[in-house]
Amino acid sequence: MPQAPQTEEGWYALHDFRSIDWDAWRDAPERERERAVSEAVDYLQSHEAIEDADDGASAVFSIVGHKADLLIIHFRPTLDALSTAERRFEQTALAGFTDQPTSYVSVTEVSGYVSDEYFEEGADAVDEGLRRYIEGKMKPDIPDDEYVSFYPMSKRRGEEYNWYDLSFEERAELMSGHGDVGRKYAGKIKQVIASSVGFDDYEWGVTLFGSDPTDIKDIVYEMRFDEASSRYGEFGQFYVGRRFPPTDLGAYLAG
Ligand code: 76R
């Protein structure tokens, strides 16, 4: 029987997209809008401070374009904590002015392609640097004041190119080429790769952070020429936006 590469899971991720009903927002009385902003700011601040769970990270982003207006990202140790965070938002007065055009559920993962040693000999066997690198992938922080790009993707299972029919060695070689491209963006792009197999429509959710949006475009573009993506990558919709501090929500909603 073929052996699936080993994986270890870290935090669960919810990408909660919201669209504002701008007509209703403009028509709402000043008092109601103030209450909606203040409840939403409290919600965002307490979730960014992780007052709702033992551990995790949360942030809010404004999304550019018609697909959504806001993106709230939550990373939490359990799927239940994500569910609670999502429902608590619904309790705020701002939620009444929003729809959820889409969302994405996934769990951060490291796989045998990152380190055989880690899986075979355990976390204590690998050096401190690698252990921290793996820990950072499973429990990602969210950088301040940065642009974000989110998209779901899968590895192709076509007649001609089927990722899952390749041997481990072939896949590992392709992933190593992929890693070489990725490492050129060290210090410019931070990526969070979270598996959504069994949770959502694609196989992974990819979240990229960078202080320059052209670095986001460049990494995605360059990876398209790399075999791991050119032959085997299939992509869903892309969303782009920018992180802002919760206290700026009122200014964002005022236009
Ligand atoms: O070399 C290493 O230490 C880790 C190698 C590595 C793995 C195993 C790695 C490195 N990635 C891995 C896994 Mn990645 N990654 C993506 C995308 O748009 C596209 O074409 C793809 C979206 C980006 C931008 C990106 C960035 N990676 C994966 C997987 C799981 C594959 C599987 O398990 O079958 C996916 C879907 C995926 C997709 N990757 C890196 C980066 C960057 C910047 C790196 C450099 C190393 C680092 O900074 O951690």
Coordinates of C-alpha atoms and ligand atoms in Angstrom, one line a residue:
M1 CA 0.0 0.0 0.0
P2 CA 1.3 3.4 -0.8
Q3 CA 2.4 5.4 2.2
A4 CA 1.1 8.9 2.6
P5 CA 3.8 11.3 3.8
Q6 CA 3.5 11.9 7.5
T7 CA 2.0 15.1 8.7
E8 CA 1.7 16.9 11.9
E9 CA -1.1 19.4 12.6
G10 CA -0.9 22.7 14.4
W11 CA -3.5 25.5 14.8
Y12 CA -6.8 25.4 13.0
A13 CA -7.5 28.4 10.7
L14 CA -10.7 30.2 9.9
H15 CA -10.7 32.8 7.1
D16 CA -13.9 34.7 7.8
F17 CA -14.8 37.0 4.8
R18 CA -17.5 39.7 5.3
S19 CA -19.2 42.0 2.9
I20 CA -20.7 45.2 4.2
D21 CA -24.2 46.2 3.2
W22 CA -23.2 49.8 2.4
D23 CA -26.7 51.1 1.7
A24 CA -28.0 49.8 5.0
W25 CA -24.8 51.2 6.7
R26 CA -25.3 54.7 5.2
D27 CA -29.0 54.7 6.1
A28 CA -28.5 53.6 9.7
P29 CA -28.8 56.2 12.5
E30 CA -25.6 57.6 13.8
R31 CA -26.1 56.0 17.2
E32 CA -26.6 52.5 15.7
R33 CA -23.4 52.9 13.7
E34 CA -21.5 54.0 16.7
R35 CA -22.7 51.0 18.6
A36 CA -21.8 48.7 15.7
V37 CA -18.3 50.1 15.5
S38 CA -17.7 49.9 19.2
E39 CA -18.9 46.3 19.5
A40 CA -16.8 45.3 16.5
V41 CA -13.7 47.0 17.8
D42 CA -14.2 45.3 21.2
Y43 CA -14.6 42.0 19.4
L44 CA -11.5 42.4 17.3
Q45 CA -9.4 43.7 20.1
S46 CA -10.3 40.8 22.5
H47 CA -9.7 38.2 19.7
E48 CA -6.4 39.8 18.7
A49 CA -5.5 39.6 22.4
I50 CA -6.6 35.9 22.4
E51 CA -8.9 36.5 25.4
D52 CA -11.2 33.7 24.1
A53 CA -8.7 30.8 24.1
D54 CA -5.4 29.5 25.5
D55 CA -3.4 30.3 22.4
G56 CA -3.7 31.5 18.8
A57 CA -3.6 34.6 16.7
S58 CA -6.2 36.8 15.0
A59 CA -6.2 39.8 12.7
V60 CA -8.5 41.9 10.6
F61 CA -7.9 43.0 7.0
S62 CA -9.7 45.2 4.5
I63 CA -10.2 43.4 1.2
V64 CA -9.8 45.2 -2.2
G65 CA -12.4 44.5 -4.9
H66 CA -15.9 43.1 -5.0
K67 CA -15.4 39.7 -3.5
A68 CA -15.5 40.9 0.2
D69 CA -14.8 44.0 2.3
L70 CA -13.3 42.5 5.5
L71 CA -11.3 39.4 6.2
I72 CA -10.9 38.2 9.8
I73 CA -8.3 35.5 10.2
H74 CA -8.3 33.4 13.3
F75 CA -5.8 30.7 14.2
R76 CA -6.7 28.6 17.2
P77 CA -5.7 25.3 18.8
T78 CA -9.1 23.7 18.3
L79 CA -11.8 23.8 15.6
D80 CA -14.3 24.5 18.4
A81 CA -12.6 27.7 19.3
L82 CA -12.9 28.8 15.6
S83 CA -16.6 28.1 15.8
T84 CA -17.0 30.2 19.0
A85 CA -15.0 33.1 17.4
E86 CA -17.2 33.0 14.3
R87 CA -20.5 32.9 16.4
R88 CA -19.3 35.7 18.7
F89 CA -18.8 38.0 15.7
E90 CA -22.5 37.3 14.8
Q91 CA -23.5 38.6 18.2
T92 CA -22.0 42.1 17.4
A93 CA -24.3 44.8 16.0
L94 CA -21.9 45.1 13.0
A95 CA -22.7 41.6 11.9
G96 CA -26.2 42.8 11.1
F97 CA -24.7 45.0 8.4
T98 CA -22.6 42.1 6.9
D99 CA -22.9 39.0 4.8
Q100 CA -20.4 36.2 4.7
P101 CA -19.7 35.8 1.0
T102 CA -17.3 33.0 1.6
S103 CA -15.0 31.5 4.3
Y104 CA -12.3 28.9 4.5
V105 CA -11.4 26.3 7.2
S106 CA -8.1 24.6 7.4
V107 CA -5.4 23.4 9.8
T108 CA -1.7 24.3 9.6
E109 CA 0.5 21.3 8.8
V110 CA 4.1 20.3 8.3
S111 CA 4.8 17.2 6.3
G112 CA 7.5 14.7 5.7
Y113 CA 8.8 16.9 2.9
V114 CA 10.0 19.4 5.4
S115 CA 11.9 17.0 7.6
D116 CA 12.1 13.2 7.6
E117 CA 14.1 13.3 10.7
Y118 CA 11.5 15.2 12.7
F119 CA 8.9 12.5 12.0
E120 CA 11.2 9.5 12.4
E121 CA 13.1 10.6 15.4
G122 CA 10.9 13.1 17.1
A123 CA 11.0 16.8 17.8
D124 CA 13.8 16.4 20.3
A125 CA 16.1 14.8 17.7
V126 CA 16.2 17.8 15.4
D127 CA 18.3 20.9 16.0
E128 CA 16.9 24.0 17.7
G129 CA 16.7 26.0 14.4
L130 CA 14.6 23.4 12.6
R131 CA 12.4 22.8 15.6
R132 CA 11.7 26.6 15.8
Y133 CA 11.0 26.7 12.0
I134 CA 8.5 23.8 12.3
E135 CA 6.9 25.3 15.4
G136 CA 6.5 28.6 13.4
K137 CA 4.7 26.8 10.6
M138 CA 2.3 25.1 13.0
K139 CA 1.7 28.1 15.2
P140 CA 2.0 31.1 12.9
D141 CA 2.0 34.7 14.0
I142 CA 0.4 37.4 11.9
P143 CA 2.7 40.2 10.9
D144 CA 1.5 43.8 11.6
D145 CA 0.7 46.4 9.0
E146 CA 1.1 44.1 6.0
Y147 CA -0.7 43.1 2.8
V148 CA -2.3 39.7 2.7
S149 CA -3.1 37.4 -0.2
F150 CA -5.3 34.4 0.4
Y151 CA -6.2 31.6 -2.0
P152 CA -7.1 27.9 -1.9
M153 CA -5.2 25.4 -4.0
S154 CA -4.9 21.7 -4.7
K155 CA -2.4 19.4 -6.3
R156 CA -3.6 18.1 -9.6
R157 CA -5.1 14.6 -9.9
G158 CA -5.4 14.5 -13.7
E159 CA -5.0 11.7 -16.2
E160 CA -1.6 12.9 -17.3
Y161 CA -0.4 14.7 -14.2
N162 CA -1.4 13.1 -11.0
W163 CA 0.5 14.3 -8.0
Y164 CA -0.7 11.4 -5.8
D165 CA 0.6 8.8 -8.3
L166 CA 4.2 10.1 -8.0
S167 CA 6.6 8.3 -5.7
F168 CA 7.6 10.0 -2.5
E169 CA 11.1 10.7 -3.9
E170 CA 9.6 12.4 -7.0
R171 CA 7.3 14.5 -4.8
A172 CA 10.1 15.3 -2.4
E173 CA 12.3 16.5 -5.2
L174 CA 9.6 18.8 -6.6
M175 CA 8.9 20.2 -3.2
S176 CA 12.6 20.8 -2.7
G177 CA 12.6 22.8 -6.0
H178 CA 9.5 24.7 -4.7
G179 CA 11.3 25.4 -1.4
D180 CA 14.3 26.8 -3.3
V181 CA 12.0 29.3 -5.1
G182 CA 10.3 30.2 -1.9
R183 CA 13.5 30.8 0.0
K184 CA 14.4 33.5 -2.5
Y185 CA 11.6 35.5 -0.8
A186 CA 13.0 35.1 2.7
G187 CA 12.4 38.3 4.6
K188 CA 9.9 39.6 2.1
I189 CA 7.1 37.0 2.1
K190 CA 5.7 35.0 5.1
Q191 CA 3.5 32.1 4.0
V192 CA 1.1 30.0 6.0
I193 CA 0.2 26.7 4.4
A194 CA -2.8 25.0 6.0
S195 CA -4.4 21.8 4.9
S196 CA -8.1 21.8 4.2
V197 CA -8.5 18.1 3.1
G198 CA -11.8 17.0 4.6
F199 CA -12.6 20.5 5.8
D200 CA -13.0 22.7 2.7
D201 CA -13.2 22.6 -1.1
Y202 CA -9.5 22.6 -2.0
E203 CA -6.5 20.8 -0.4
W204 CA -4.8 23.8 1.1
G205 CA -5.4 27.4 2.0
V206 CA -2.4 29.6 1.2
T207 CA -2.0 32.9 3.1
L208 CA 0.8 35.1 2.1
F209 CA 1.9 38.3 4.0
G210 CA 4.2 40.9 2.6
S211 CA 4.9 44.6 3.1
D212 CA 5.0 45.1 -0.7
P213 CA 2.2 43.8 -2.8
T214 CA 4.5 43.3 -5.8
D215 CA 6.4 40.7 -3.8
I216 CA 3.2 38.8 -3.4
K217 CA 2.6 38.9 -7.2
D218 CA 6.2 38.0 -7.9
I219 CA 6.3 34.9 -5.7
V220 CA 3.0 33.5 -7.1
Y221 CA 4.2 34.3 -10.7
E222 CA 7.6 32.7 -10.2
M223 CA 6.2 29.6 -8.6
R224 CA 3.9 29.1 -11.6
F225 CA 7.0 28.3 -13.7
D226 CA 8.2 25.8 -11.1
E227 CA 7.1 22.2 -11.8
A228 CA 5.4 21.7 -8.5
S229 CA 2.9 24.5 -9.5
S230 CA 3.2 24.5 -13.4
R231 CA 2.2 20.8 -13.7
Y232 CA 0.5 20.1 -10.4
G233 CA -1.0 23.4 -9.0
E234 CA -4.7 24.1 -9.2
F235 CA -5.9 27.4 -7.8
G236 CA -9.2 28.8 -6.5
Q237 CA -10.1 32.5 -6.1
F238 CA -7.6 35.0 -4.9
Y239 CA -8.3 37.7 -2.3
V240 CA -6.0 40.6 -1.6
G241 CA -6.1 43.1 1.3
R242 CA -4.3 44.9 4.0
R243 CA -4.1 44.5 7.8
F244 CA -5.4 47.4 9.9
P245 CA -5.5 47.9 13.7
P246 CA -9.1 47.3 15.1
T247 CA -9.2 51.0 16.3
D248 CA -9.2 52.1 12.6
L249 CA -12.4 50.2 11.9
G250 CA -14.6 53.4 12.3
A251 CA -12.4 55.3 9.8
Y252 CA -12.6 52.4 7.4
L253 CA -16.4 52.2 7.6
A254 CA -16.7 56.0 7.2
G255 CA -14.8 55.7 3.9
Ligands
76R1 O1 12.3 23.7 2.3 C1 11.6 23.6 3.4 O2 12.1 23.6 4.5 C2 10.2 23.6 3.3 C3 9.8 23.3 2.0 C4 8.4 23.6 1.7 C5 7.3 22.7 1.7 C6 7.3 21.3 2.1 C7 7.9 24.9 1.3 C8 8.6 26.1 1.2 N1 6.5 24.8 1.0 C9 6.1 23.5 1.3 C10 4.9 22.9 1.1 MN1 5.4 26.2 0.1 N2 4.2 27.6 -0.7 C11 3.0 27.3 -1.4 C12 2.6 28.5 -2.1 O3 1.2 29.9 -5.6 C13 1.8 28.8 -5.6 O4 2.2 28.3 -6.7 C14 1.9 28.0 -4.4 C15 1.4 28.6 -3.1 C16 3.5 29.5 -1.8 C17 3.6 30.9 -2.3 C18 4.5 28.9 -1.0 C19 5.6 29.5 -0.4 N3 3.9 24.8 -0.1 C20 3.8 23.5 0.4 C21 2.6 22.9 0.1 C22 2.1 21.5 0.6 C23 2.5 20.5 -0.5 C24 2.3 19.1 -0.1 O5 2.3 18.8 1.1 O6 2.1 18.2 -1.0 C25 1.8 23.8 -0.6 C26 0.4 23.6 -1.2 C27 2.7 25.0 -0.8 C28 2.3 26.1 -1.5 N4 6.9 27.5 0.3 C29 8.1 27.3 0.9 C30 6.7 28.9 0.1 C31 7.9 29.6 0.6 C32 8.1 31.1 0.6 C33 8.8 28.6 1.0 C34 10.2 28.8 1.5 C35 10.5 28.3 2.8 C36 10.0 29.0 4.0 O7 10.0 30.3 4.0 O8 9.4 28.3 4.9

